[in-house]
Amino acid sequence: MELKPYLADRKYLVESALDRLLPAADREPRALTGAMRYSLLIGGKRLRPILTLACCEAVGGALERAMNFACAMECVHTYSLIHDDLPAMDNDDLRRGHPTCHRQYGEATAILAGDALLTHAFELAAKPVTGVLPEARLELIGELAMAAGTYGMVGGQMLDIQGEKRPLELVQLQNIHIHKTGALIRVACLAGARLGGGTPDQVKHLKRYGEALGLAFQITDDILDEVGDTKTLGKATGVDRALDKATYPKLMGLAQAREAAENLMQEATRCLTEFGPQADPLRALAQYVIARTH
Amino acid sequence: MELKPYLADRKYLVESALDRLLPAADREPRALTGAMRYSLLIGGKRLRPILTLACCEAVGGALERAMNFACAMECVHTYSLIHDDLPAMDNDDLRRGHPTCHRQYGEATAILAGDALLTHAFELAAKPVTGVLPEARLELIGELAMAAGTYGMVGGQMLDIQGEKRPLELVQLQNIHIHKTGALIRVACLAGARLGGGTPDQVKHLKRYGEALGLAFQITDDILDEVGDTKTLGKATGVDRALDKATYPKLMGLAQAREAAENLMQEATRCLTEFGPQADPLRALAQYVIARTH
């Protein structure tokens, strides 16, 4: 299958839905709604919402069933980027080729825009969805909160900050990524599968797919920071190296990091064995995550 | 009825539940769980969770039905205090008689602890409750998100920050407070009434009670900032005046501000007309909000 037009189409669907589901730009307080919309709509791959939609499709569900939750995933992801970029955290000036939220709107507004996006994610996740039982939606809200909070993304960011101050071993680096990026990608897949009406076995396989893909994605992100360039990525590269930060290429060597990503990609693909052609986008996505580092 | 022992008992119940429902102190990353527990457990009146429990009781519901949501309310309130205290916001050093979260744990950890508490609130709100329909819990998660986000508390904080830069009229000050503090207090009451199994009429009355009480509470907070002292309040006083910030006493005069709070208290009490003695704690609470400024 052709991944590029598929991704372009799904990105368009997600961005149209986000535009519709976010507080309107003329809604007061405009600095806040402006900052929320700015950070969400300036771009991004939309990987997490696209995974949610693709897992929904893979189990034969209609896209609409997963759209609110898909947008919630992107709200959580974007809020985490806004807060991670803050002066007290990574102090980044550039994100997706544009000034970071606090550079554009000021620090107080950026903190609040992140808070509002996180809150909005749960508002979206709680919206009624035809054909999905309320119990299932409640369970997914619990899963999203677990994946985004202390035991997931926020905990991972904390471990990451602590890790900057001392040399890390590979197992510690993996632990950071399993929490910081892995948990959210996993729940993106899990939610799509459940909202689409997947069987418990299908849900289990797609959750495992998400785990493998999430780790592969982080390894390739580290590789791109080594070998990519600012223009292609829309953000500064070599940052991790300059900060003497632990990365997979640094701890394993570049070739071994590529091999690890390749192995994870194959594992992700194996999780899809029992799925038909409806899972082709997921198969192509696993290939794509690797391909971008070559 | 005796309010003091009632409040002490409910405070104890809420704090025991919070201690149990928060990530354990020995759970990694300890800096994060430590900061979350520090800010939540160093004290506070627990007004919002106590309102949730009292409204649940007022409609004849067992306390346990509202406890998770009550704790979620306190998580949201505490996260908002942590973020409001940050250097980029109000830059406060003292909260509840202790160093603010960022003074104790550093700015990055404080931002993350706030994020984690907000996320944890939704995890708690999504937990199963015996006797409460999943649909009702989902609706309340939506209400909580609306009250806490752009259209509620976060939006109100944004308006508050913007208001610091220019002279405010009374109607603008009220608009800030309706959003910044009123929305959350309203949803605390609404949720308690719904979780307790209240009729639509009872829910409506208790929601209106919460609105009146919330505004009365904010006016008396402003009055306390004028007339209270640091030792009693556990935080700096005269801060608003020193910052030349708009307050009710400043815009209305102290006597008129007291009268406005008194009127709101009477309105709150009128909302309870159709309730029996089970609503006595709510009646006493309305009195208490006023009494603390005399």
PDB file of C-alpha atoms in Angstrom, chain A residues 107 112 153 291:
ATOM      1  CA  GLU A 107       5.755  31.636  29.833  1.00  0.00           C
ATOM      2  CA  LEU A 112      -1.812  27.549  31.066  1.00  0.00           C
ATOM      3  CA  MET A 153       4.531  10.150  30.431  1.00  0.00           C
ATOM      4  CA  ALA A 291      12.824   4.162   6.925  1.00  0.00           C
TER       5      ALA A 291
END
